[in-house]
Amino acid sequence: MQDVGVDPATPHPQGGVDYPRTLLEFSEWFGSEKACARFLADVRWPGGFRCPACGGDKAWPTSRGEMRCAGCQRQTSVTAGTIFDKTRKPLRLWFQAIWYVTNQKFGGSALGLQRSLGFGSYQTAWAWLHKMRRAMVRPGRDRLKGCVEVDETYVGGDEEDVRGRQTERKAIVAIAVEVLEPKGFGRVRLRRIADCSANSLTPFVCNAIEPGSEVRTDGWLGYTRLAAKGYRHVQTVLSAQEDPAHVVMPAVHRVASLLKRWLLGTHQGAVRAAHLDYYLDEYTFRFNRRKSRARGLLFYRLVEQAVQIDPVPYWQLVGGKSAATTTDGAYES
Ligand SMILES: [Zn+2]
């Protein structure tokens, strides 16, 4: 089954060769730190390891998550610059956490992860989940293309009667969904935005969608700059016709309702606005791979993305993407 919505470094990883297909294979493959380090090295350097000191291409994994060059004996970290950087926990435990998270159909909670891995601290499980979420959507990914619906929705808070685009406590989430012919949805992009002005919506569309694509929106003024940005902008003015929004923009409304159900169900709606971006990233990761029956492939993709991003200090996780709140949390990385 096609792995929808990925811009892979390795185009077609094979089950049983590139990633474990079952829990039994997983256990057999990743029984030691050396085995985990070797796997990370293979994923991180798909063209093969090269010693940064002597250029040699023969190296062996050590039990401390490093590759030791056969020529000059220099040790190179396979975790430096990744979410595993400077971890004091075994890579085996990290691998188990990623396996756990990618094998939960609707995503794992911190409590579930804590129980599954036997963590003493809820906070550690929470921090690990957020580190993994950071790896779920990486910069430089492919933008959506073809025909794409765009709209905004409101998440969280308890305002019962929000009129139009006025909101006080709810977060505003911009949604873009590829619409496939003859039917069905492709990939999604989600982003929390400050407001529904053109200054917020135009950059969202430019980051999410390839120029030249057809972008379908309602008649809101916030979308008026799209044609100037190189999009084929198709506007449907809702007030001028009978069809309600879910008929005119079925894809975004379907995704919005699934997103809200997921936030309420898996996370009991307990998502602080500052952390919403990470949940949106996790939702995007799961949605874009919903047709992939191989859970092991999700494990592979998450490891692949985990070795391509920068490490995230705990204070940054706690503070959300923009705020820099510190914490007295006693957490182990
Ligand atoms: Zn060397």
XYZ file of C-alpha atoms and ligand atoms in Angstrom:
334
model
C 0.000 0.000 0.000
C 1.240 3.416 -0.869
C 2.850 5.484 1.827
C 0.872 8.662 1.214
C 2.370 12.049 1.761
C 5.992 11.332 2.418
C 9.058 12.874 0.932
C 11.336 10.037 1.774
C 15.095 9.857 1.814
C 14.706 6.159 1.091
C 11.923 5.856 -1.478
C 10.765 2.318 -0.915
C 11.916 0.719 2.319
C 11.039 -2.952 2.480
C 9.475 -4.775 5.380
C 11.765 -7.369 6.878
C 14.765 -5.720 5.159
C 14.689 -2.042 6.108
C 12.219 -2.179 8.977
C 10.784 -4.866 11.272
C 7.307 -6.074 10.351
C 6.244 -7.569 13.662
C 6.917 -7.251 17.354
C 8.915 -10.471 17.155
C 11.138 -9.071 14.399
C 11.442 -5.827 16.317
C 12.663 -7.700 19.398
C 15.102 -9.764 17.340
C 16.536 -6.740 15.523
C 16.952 -4.360 18.447
C 18.171 -6.474 21.320
C 21.364 -4.471 21.909
C 22.655 -0.904 21.876
C 25.033 -1.840 19.071
C 22.158 -3.073 16.907
C 20.220 0.157 17.502
C 23.291 2.281 16.734
C 23.890 0.347 13.509
C 20.279 0.884 12.462
C 20.459 4.619 13.218
C 23.700 4.888 11.239
C 22.112 3.132 8.236
C 19.081 5.418 8.336
C 21.110 8.555 8.948
C 23.678 7.880 6.243
C 21.799 5.973 3.551
C 24.766 6.312 1.192
C 27.000 4.623 3.750
C 29.020 5.891 6.716
C 32.116 8.011 6.072
C 34.581 8.760 8.843
C 34.783 12.569 9.202
C 38.494 12.254 10.159
C 39.974 9.928 7.545
C 37.139 9.352 5.087
C 37.189 5.621 5.737
C 33.959 3.737 5.076
C 34.473 0.815 7.446
C 33.136 1.284 10.952
C 31.564 -0.710 13.751
C 28.900 0.349 16.222
C 29.863 0.620 19.870
C 27.646 -0.102 22.852
C 27.525 3.654 23.497
C 25.711 4.583 20.319
C 28.783 5.518 18.300
C 30.464 4.309 15.132
C 34.147 3.447 15.536
C 36.229 3.905 12.385
C 38.199 0.790 11.435
C 40.967 2.951 9.972
C 41.727 5.657 12.533
C 39.622 4.427 15.489
C 37.812 7.729 15.762
C 34.338 7.425 17.256
C 31.482 9.323 15.628
C 28.174 9.787 17.388
C 25.120 8.621 15.480
C 22.826 10.572 17.798
C 24.483 14.023 17.724
C 22.073 16.615 16.349
C 19.046 14.293 16.616
C 16.284 13.911 19.175
C 18.427 11.194 20.793
C 21.324 13.605 21.365
C 22.943 13.293 24.826
C 20.272 10.905 26.010
C 21.122 8.993 29.145
C 18.586 6.322 28.359
C 19.392 3.282 26.210
C 18.615 3.554 22.507
C 16.713 0.289 22.948
C 14.236 2.152 25.157
C 13.883 4.934 22.598
C 13.236 2.370 19.891
C 10.592 0.722 22.057
C 8.954 4.110 22.621
C 8.857 4.843 18.872
C 7.512 1.346 18.195
C 4.825 1.910 20.824
C 3.785 5.306 19.457
C 3.702 4.239 15.807
C 1.725 1.095 16.617
C -1.060 2.943 18.411
C -3.688 3.609 15.790
C -4.694 6.910 17.333
C -1.433 7.779 18.979
C -0.191 7.185 22.448
C -0.782 9.206 25.579
C 1.981 10.009 28.036
C 0.305 7.761 30.593
C 0.144 4.874 28.122
C 3.801 5.302 27.235
C 4.778 5.507 30.891
C 2.983 2.241 31.625
C 4.179 0.496 28.504
C 7.860 1.230 29.090
C 7.777 1.202 32.876
C 8.953 4.787 33.308
C 9.049 5.937 36.905
C 8.152 9.451 35.857
C 5.115 10.674 33.918
C 7.117 13.752 33.006
C 9.747 11.696 31.196
C 7.082 9.936 29.150
C 5.473 13.291 28.369
C 8.795 14.807 27.273
C 9.597 11.800 25.077
C 6.209 11.981 23.374
C 6.776 15.627 22.580
C 10.258 14.928 21.245
C 8.765 12.301 18.966
C 6.037 14.700 17.843
C 8.730 17.180 16.900
C 10.109 14.547 14.533
C 6.769 13.788 12.910
C 6.722 16.727 10.530
C 10.032 17.959 9.301
C 10.983 21.155 7.543
C 11.641 20.944 3.832
C 8.908 18.418 3.225
C 7.009 18.465 -0.059
C 4.216 20.962 -0.364
C 0.710 19.932 -1.309
C -0.250 20.220 -4.956
C -3.006 19.615 -7.449
C -6.366 20.701 -6.139
C -6.308 21.832 -2.509
C -9.101 23.028 -0.226
C -8.166 25.588 2.428
C -10.205 26.802 5.383
C -9.853 27.570 9.069
C -11.371 25.871 12.072
C -11.514 26.541 15.800
C -10.082 24.138 18.342
C -10.328 23.989 22.119
C -11.854 26.409 24.572
C -15.477 26.294 25.585
C -17.050 29.041 23.572
C -20.373 27.635 22.529
C -21.442 30.316 20.185
C -18.566 31.661 18.176
C -19.871 33.793 15.373
C -18.034 34.126 12.121
C -14.318 34.584 12.576
C -14.398 36.210 16.017
C -12.886 34.102 18.779
C -11.504 34.704 22.235
C -10.293 31.466 23.774
C -10.248 29.022 20.892
C -7.139 28.420 18.810
C -7.478 28.986 15.084
C -6.137 26.188 12.916
C -5.611 26.608 9.191
C -6.275 23.429 7.220
C -5.205 22.486 3.699
C -6.332 19.199 2.147
C -5.523 17.729 -1.253
C -8.674 16.727 -3.103
C -8.257 13.691 -5.340
C -10.191 12.824 -8.505
C -12.614 11.174 -8.797
C -12.889 11.105 -5.016
C -10.962 10.926 -1.796
C -8.418 13.035 0.068
C -4.658 13.155 -0.289
C -2.345 14.775 2.217
C -3.060 17.474 4.791
C -1.191 20.389 6.318
C -2.329 21.969 9.587
C -1.027 25.063 11.328
C -2.143 27.197 14.238
C -2.471 30.792 13.068
C -2.765 34.002 15.061
C -5.837 35.306 13.260
C -7.716 35.008 9.985
C -6.122 37.996 8.275
C -4.396 37.787 4.903
C -1.114 38.311 6.789
C -1.671 34.976 8.543
C -3.417 32.980 5.820
C -1.206 33.917 2.865
C 2.050 32.598 4.455
C 0.230 29.439 5.540
C -0.845 28.727 1.965
C 2.598 29.585 0.563
C 4.300 27.204 3.028
C 1.790 24.423 2.543
C 0.977 24.438 -1.180
C 2.982 24.502 -4.416
C 2.385 27.570 -6.571
C 0.391 26.688 -9.673
C -1.976 24.513 -7.654
C -5.691 25.123 -7.600
C -6.659 26.501 -4.183
C -10.327 26.385 -3.219
C -11.520 28.699 -0.471
C -14.661 30.479 0.586
C -15.133 34.152 -0.121
C -13.228 35.410 2.931
C -11.073 38.508 2.328
C -8.080 36.830 3.958
C -7.586 34.780 0.797
C -7.588 37.590 -1.737
C -3.787 37.612 -2.260
C -3.538 34.005 -3.431
C -3.844 34.709 -7.150
C -1.003 37.212 -6.870
C 1.117 34.474 -5.242
C 0.762 32.226 -8.261
C -2.188 30.042 -7.286
C -5.269 29.286 -9.331
C -7.664 30.618 -6.756
C -11.229 29.291 -6.894
C -13.510 31.083 -4.472
C -16.971 29.934 -3.529
C -18.947 32.644 -1.808
C -21.049 30.770 0.728
C -23.517 33.535 1.495
C -24.432 33.793 -2.160
C -25.751 30.281 -2.429
C -27.691 27.611 -0.606
C -25.025 24.974 0.004
C -23.689 24.851 3.579
C -19.935 24.872 4.087
C -19.565 21.097 4.458
C -21.005 20.592 0.987
C -18.865 23.217 -0.698
C -15.634 22.255 1.128
C -16.131 18.609 2.066
C -12.436 17.767 2.528
C -11.501 20.439 5.055
C -14.689 19.938 7.007
C -14.122 16.200 7.189
C -10.530 16.698 8.359
C -11.578 19.346 10.875
C -14.172 17.065 12.444
C -11.735 14.116 12.567
C -9.108 16.361 14.163
C -11.504 17.545 16.876
C -12.651 14.002 17.568
C -9.014 12.871 17.852
C -8.128 15.712 20.238
C -11.165 14.926 22.375
C -10.797 11.155 22.267
C -7.098 10.414 22.483
C -6.163 13.461 24.489
C -9.450 14.163 26.278
C -9.288 17.676 24.890
C -6.502 18.404 27.380
C -4.265 20.184 24.915
C -2.862 23.536 25.907
C -2.815 26.105 23.140
C 0.975 26.448 23.415
C 1.382 22.729 22.653
C -1.257 22.487 19.972
C 1.321 22.743 17.164
C 2.871 19.434 18.197
C -0.469 17.660 18.291
C -1.199 19.054 14.845
C 2.132 17.627 13.671
C 1.252 14.217 15.105
C -2.186 14.320 13.531
C -0.654 15.274 10.172
C 1.864 12.408 10.411
C -0.882 9.877 11.144
C -3.366 11.241 8.633
C -0.865 11.350 5.782
C 0.091 7.733 6.445
C -3.387 6.428 7.183
C -3.342 4.135 4.153
C -0.071 2.518 5.133
C -0.918 -0.901 6.535
C 2.666 -1.586 7.535
C 3.039 -0.173 11.030
C 6.739 -1.015 10.850
C 7.027 1.476 7.996
C 5.720 4.221 10.289
C 8.389 3.208 12.788
C 10.990 3.510 10.018
C 9.712 6.921 8.889
C 9.710 8.305 12.404
C 13.270 7.100 13.051
C 14.271 8.531 9.676
C 12.844 11.923 10.605
C 14.148 11.741 14.163
C 17.748 11.630 12.947
C 17.189 14.619 10.669
C 16.061 17.229 13.134
C 17.702 19.222 15.862
C 17.551 18.122 19.474
C 14.956 19.906 21.569
C 15.752 21.015 25.115
C 13.089 20.281 27.680
C 12.366 23.936 28.450
C 11.500 24.444 24.794
C 9.058 21.526 24.855
C 7.382 22.874 27.959
C 7.174 26.385 26.586
C 5.684 25.464 23.256
C 7.083 26.662 19.959
C 7.356 30.343 20.717
C 7.258 30.858 24.452
C 10.347 30.121 26.512
C 8.963 29.081 29.855
C 11.343 27.366 32.208
C 10.413 24.559 34.518
C 11.682 23.019 37.678
C 10.747 19.613 36.296
C 12.985 16.772 37.368
C 13.057 14.945 34.109
C 15.511 12.469 32.733
C 16.434 12.676 29.096
Zn 38.629 7.273 10.369
